[in-house]
PDB file of C-alpha atoms in Angstrom:
ATOM      1  CA  GLN X  29      70.987 121.775 179.144  1.00  0.00           C
ATOM      2  CA  GLU X  30      72.264 125.162 180.241  1.00  0.00           C
ATOM      3  CA  ASN X  31      75.281 124.760 177.766  1.00  0.00           C
ATOM      4  CA  MET X  32      73.124 123.701 175.381  1.00  0.00           C
ATOM      5  CA  THR X  33      71.423 126.674 175.591  1.00  0.00           C
ATOM      6  CA  MET X  34      74.570 128.341 175.713  1.00  0.00           C
ATOM      7  CA  GLN X  35      75.648 127.229 172.519  1.00  0.00           C
ATOM      8  CA  THR X  36      72.302 127.820 170.987  1.00  0.00           C
ATOM      9  CA  VAL X  37      72.210 131.302 171.974  1.00  0.00           C
ATOM     10  CA  LEU X  38      75.821 132.429 170.633  1.00  0.00           C
ATOM     11  CA  ARG X  39      75.497 130.827 167.507  1.00  0.00           C
ATOM     12  CA  ASP X  40      72.530 133.092 167.017  1.00  0.00           C
ATOM     13  CA  ALA X  41      74.331 135.799 168.271  1.00  0.00           C
ATOM     14  CA  LEU X  42      76.542 134.610 165.338  1.00  0.00           C
ATOM     15  CA  GLU X  43      73.265 135.014 162.512  1.00  0.00           C
ATOM     16  CA  LYS X  44      72.474 138.084 164.113  1.00  0.00           C
ATOM     17  CA  LEU X  45      75.470 139.863 164.469  1.00  0.00           C
ATOM     18  CA  GLY X  46      76.341 139.177 160.924  1.00  0.00           C
ATOM     19  CA  LEU X  47      79.607 136.627 161.699  1.00  0.00           C
ATOM     20  CA  ALA X  48      78.005 133.797 159.739  1.00  0.00           C
ATOM     21  CA  ALA X  49      76.961 133.660 156.951  1.00  0.00           C
ATOM     22  CA  PRO X  50      72.564 133.749 155.562  1.00  0.00           C
ATOM     23  CA  SER X  51      69.980 130.846 156.959  1.00  0.00           C
ATOM     24  CA  GLY X  52      70.784 127.850 154.478  1.00  0.00           C
ATOM     25  CA  SER X  53      74.754 128.298 154.036  1.00  0.00           C
ATOM     26  CA  ASP X  54      77.036 126.865 156.638  1.00  0.00           C
ATOM     27  CA  VAL X  55      80.441 129.377 157.215  1.00  0.00           C
ATOM     28  CA  ARG X  56      80.443 131.226 159.768  1.00  0.00           C
ATOM     29  CA  ALA X  57      83.961 133.446 161.579  1.00  0.00           C
ATOM     30  CA  PHE X  58      83.827 131.378 164.748  1.00  0.00           C
ATOM     31  CA  SER X  59      82.746 127.534 165.619  1.00  0.00           C
ATOM     32  CA  VAL X  60      80.827 127.063 170.013  1.00  0.00           C
ATOM     33  CA  LEU X  61      80.443 124.486 170.769  1.00  0.00           C
ATOM     34  CA  SER X  62      79.743 123.380 173.942  1.00  0.00           C
ATOM     35  CA  ASP X  63      81.202 119.617 175.254  1.00  0.00           C
ATOM     36  CA  ILE X  64      79.135 117.778 177.831  1.00  0.00           C
ATOM     37  CA  ALA X  65      80.413 114.936 179.154  1.00  0.00           C
ATOM     38  CA  GLU X  66      79.012 112.378 176.547  1.00  0.00           C
ATOM     39  CA  THR X  67      79.401 115.084 173.595  1.00  0.00           C
ATOM     40  CA  VAL X  68      80.857 113.928 170.036  1.00  0.00           C
ATOM     41  CA  ILE X  69      82.927 116.466 168.209  1.00  0.00           C
ATOM     42  CA  ALA X  70      82.578 115.663 164.747  1.00  0.00           C
ATOM     43  CA  GLU X  71      78.549 115.640 165.387  1.00  0.00           C
ATOM     44  CA  ALA X  72      78.159 118.801 167.690  1.00  0.00           C
ATOM     45  CA  ILE X  73      80.193 121.060 165.787  1.00  0.00           C
ATOM     46  CA  GLU X  74      79.086 122.880 162.843  1.00  0.00           C
ATOM     47  CA  PRO X  75      78.846 121.734 159.194  1.00  0.00           C
ATOM     48  CA  TYR X  76      81.189 123.582 157.713  1.00  0.00           C
ATOM     49  CA  PHE X  77      84.164 123.781 161.093  1.00  0.00           C
ATOM     50  CA  PHE X  78      83.734 120.126 159.957  1.00  0.00           C
ATOM     51  CA  LYS X  79      83.114 119.054 156.264  1.00  0.00           C
ATOM     52  CA  HIS X  80      85.044 122.574 154.904  1.00  0.00           C
ATOM     53  CA  PHE X  81      87.121 123.991 156.456  1.00  0.00           C
ATOM     54  CA  ASP X  82      90.755 123.496 156.252  1.00  0.00           C
ATOM     55  CA  LEU X  83      92.964 123.517 158.973  1.00  0.00           C
ATOM     56  CA  HIS X  84      96.400 123.705 156.854  1.00  0.00           C
ATOM     57  CA  ARG X  85      94.978 127.247 155.732  1.00  0.00           C
ATOM     58  CA  ALA X  86      93.469 128.019 159.092  1.00  0.00           C
ATOM     59  CA  LEU X  87      96.980 130.358 159.977  1.00  0.00           C
ATOM     60  CA  GLY X  88      97.842 133.488 157.233  1.00  0.00           C
ATOM     61  CA  SER X  89     101.202 134.975 157.742  1.00  0.00           C
ATOM     62  CA  ASP X  90     101.570 138.974 157.783  1.00  0.00           C
ATOM     63  CA  THR X  91     103.777 139.078 155.859  1.00  0.00           C
ATOM     64  CA  ASP X  92     103.776 136.492 152.787  1.00  0.00           C
ATOM     65  CA  PRO X  93      99.711 135.477 151.726  1.00  0.00           C
ATOM     66  CA  ASN X  94     101.193 132.639 150.166  1.00  0.00           C
ATOM     67  CA  GLU X  95     102.770 130.849 153.242  1.00  0.00           C
ATOM     68  CA  ILE X  96     100.394 127.820 154.861  1.00  0.00           C
ATOM     69  CA  TRP X  97     101.335 126.800 158.411  1.00  0.00           C
ATOM     70  CA  GLY X  98      99.844 124.198 160.249  1.00  0.00           C
ATOM     71  CA  ASP X  99     100.307 121.315 162.864  1.00  0.00           C
ATOM     72  CA  ARG X 100     102.482 118.374 161.863  1.00  0.00           C
ATOM     73  CA  ASP X 101     102.658 115.737 164.219  1.00  0.00           C
ATOM     74  CA  GLY X 102     101.510 118.112 166.488  1.00  0.00           C
ATOM     75  CA  GLU X 103     104.177 120.158 166.347  1.00  0.00           C
ATOM     76  CA  VAL X 104     103.018 123.818 164.382  1.00  0.00           C
ATOM     77  CA  CYS X 105     104.340 124.295 161.566  1.00  0.00           C
ATOM     78  CA  LYS X 106     105.243 125.589 157.701  1.00  0.00           C
ATOM     79  CA  LEU X 107     104.254 123.829 155.838  1.00  0.00           C
ATOM     80  CA  PRO X 108     105.674 122.868 151.137  1.00  0.00           C
ATOM     81  CA  GLY X 109     102.638 125.028 149.254  1.00  0.00           C
ATOM     82  CA  ASP X 110     101.341 122.113 147.640  1.00  0.00           C
ATOM     83  CA  SER X 111     100.122 121.041 151.061  1.00  0.00           C
ATOM     84  CA  PRO X 112      96.540 119.319 150.071  1.00  0.00           C
ATOM     85  CA  ARG X 113      93.339 120.640 151.818  1.00  0.00           C
ATOM     86  CA  LEU X 114      92.727 119.002 156.177  1.00  0.00           C
ATOM     87  CA  THR X 115      89.542 118.740 156.969  1.00  0.00           C
ATOM     88  CA  LEU X 116      88.225 117.454 160.645  1.00  0.00           C
ATOM     89  CA  GLN X 117      86.359 115.152 158.338  1.00  0.00           C
ATOM     90  CA  ASP X 118      89.981 114.086 157.166  1.00  0.00           C
ATOM     91  CA  ILE X 119      91.442 113.685 160.490  1.00  0.00           C
ATOM     92  CA  LEU X 120      88.447 111.227 161.259  1.00  0.00           C
ATOM     93  CA  ASN X 121      88.000 109.537 158.301  1.00  0.00           C
ATOM     94  CA  ARG X 122      92.087 108.741 159.035  1.00  0.00           C
ATOM     95  CA  LYS X 123      91.329 107.560 162.574  1.00  0.00           C
ATOM     96  CA  LEU X 124      88.366 104.868 161.530  1.00  0.00           C
ATOM     97  CA  ALA X 125      90.351 103.592 159.107  1.00  0.00           C
ATOM     98  CA  SER X 126      93.518 102.749 161.785  1.00  0.00           C
ATOM     99  CA  TYR X 127      90.815 101.913 163.823  1.00  0.00           C
ATOM    100  CA  GLN X 128      90.073  99.257 161.090  1.00  0.00           C
ATOM    101  CA  ARG X 129      92.971  97.730 160.177  1.00  0.00           C
ATOM    102  CA  GLU X 130      94.034  97.899 164.278  1.00  0.00           C
ATOM    103  CA  SER X 131      89.996  96.009 165.283  1.00  0.00           C
ATOM    104  CA  ALA X 132      91.278  93.972 161.922  1.00  0.00           C
ATOM    105  CA  GLN X 133      94.726  92.333 162.817  1.00  0.00           C
ATOM    106  CA  GLY X 134      93.237  92.093 166.506  1.00  0.00           C
ATOM    107  CA  VAL X 135      94.797  94.822 168.437  1.00  0.00           C
ATOM    108  CA  ARG X 136      92.352  96.321 171.069  1.00  0.00           C
ATOM    109  CA  ALA X 137      92.373  99.979 169.599  1.00  0.00           C
ATOM    110  CA  PRO X 138      90.421 103.034 171.752  1.00  0.00           C
ATOM    111  CA  HIS X 139      87.562 104.400 169.272  1.00  0.00           C
ATOM    112  CA  ALA X 140      88.087 106.196 166.394  1.00  0.00           C
ATOM    113  CA  GLU X 141      86.142 109.913 167.379  1.00  0.00           C
ATOM    114  CA  LEU X 142      88.002 113.744 167.385  1.00  0.00           C
ATOM    115  CA  SER X 143      89.258 115.139 170.004  1.00  0.00           C
ATOM    116  CA  TYR X 144      90.009 118.605 171.336  1.00  0.00           C
ATOM    117  CA  SER X 145      93.269 117.990 170.262  1.00  0.00           C
ATOM    118  CA  ASP X 146      92.494 117.575 167.121  1.00  0.00           C
ATOM    119  CA  LEU X 147      90.146 121.228 166.536  1.00  0.00           C
ATOM    120  CA  HIS X 148      94.382 122.568 166.179  1.00  0.00           C
ATOM    121  CA  ASN X 149      93.366 126.198 164.125  1.00  0.00           C
ATOM    122  CA  VAL X 150      90.158 125.965 164.277  1.00  0.00           C
ATOM    123  CA  PRO X 151      88.226 129.163 165.858  1.00  0.00           C
ATOM    124  CA  MET X 152      86.213 128.510 168.488  1.00  0.00           C
ATOM    125  CA  LEU X 153      84.726 129.114 172.024  1.00  0.00           C
ATOM    126  CA  LEU X 154      84.978 125.580 173.425  1.00  0.00           C
ATOM    127  CA  ILE X 155      82.352 125.574 176.387  1.00  0.00           C
ATOM    128  CA  VAL X 156      83.677 122.598 178.592  1.00  0.00           C
ATOM    129  CA  THR X 157      81.595 121.230 181.932  1.00  0.00           C
ATOM    130  CA  GLU X 158      81.134 117.984 183.480  1.00  0.00           C
ATOM    131  CA  LYS X 159      83.710 117.092 182.307  1.00  0.00           C
ATOM    132  CA  ALA X 160      87.484 116.567 183.740  1.00  0.00           C
ATOM    133  CA  ARG X 161      90.574 118.024 182.846  1.00  0.00           C
ATOM    134  CA  MET X 162      92.598 115.181 184.077  1.00  0.00           C
ATOM    135  CA  GLY X 163      93.644 113.253 180.660  1.00  0.00           C
ATOM    136  CA  ASP X 164      92.639 116.066 177.781  1.00  0.00           C
ATOM    137  CA  THR X 165      95.352 117.560 175.774  1.00  0.00           C
ATOM    138  CA  PHE X 166      94.245 121.219 173.629  1.00  0.00           C
ATOM    139  CA  PRO X 167      95.437 122.464 170.694  1.00  0.00           C
ATOM    140  CA  HIS X 168      98.463 124.031 170.619  1.00  0.00           C
ATOM    141  CA  SER X 169      96.352 127.460 169.361  1.00  0.00           C
ATOM    142  CA  LEU X 170      94.358 127.092 172.050  1.00  0.00           C
ATOM    143  CA  VAL X 171      94.261 130.900 173.387  1.00  0.00           C
ATOM    144  CA  SER X 172      93.017 131.317 176.576  1.00  0.00           C
ATOM    145  CA  LEU X 173      91.183 129.076 178.838  1.00  0.00           C
ATOM    146  CA  ASP X 174      88.872 129.509 182.268  1.00  0.00           C
TER     147      ASP X 174
END
């Protein structure tokens, strides 16, 4: 409960500091996500970062604004200029489709959910509590962990 309150306070602070678009809009400078034991990332993250934030175009180049950097198979690399948009919703839809295909074939697959590694390039404060770190794979774009 305390961590969810921190999430609410930080999200409100973004608005008061002008780092979020006026009320009624989802656009924010960065996401604030509090992940406690049973949090489902797709439901807890702000709608803008789930539906609209382009993960491929999140990393720009200081020297060439047309360069696109993103994640390809777990590696950060330069992407072709005509790379399609990629959102967290797209990633979840791909995972759901894969899960459905494998389930139809009788393959026992893990649930289709977003993971920390899917948050690559999302600017965010991630508050993680009541979870063991063993086995969690954090995104390559993670700057610090405390």
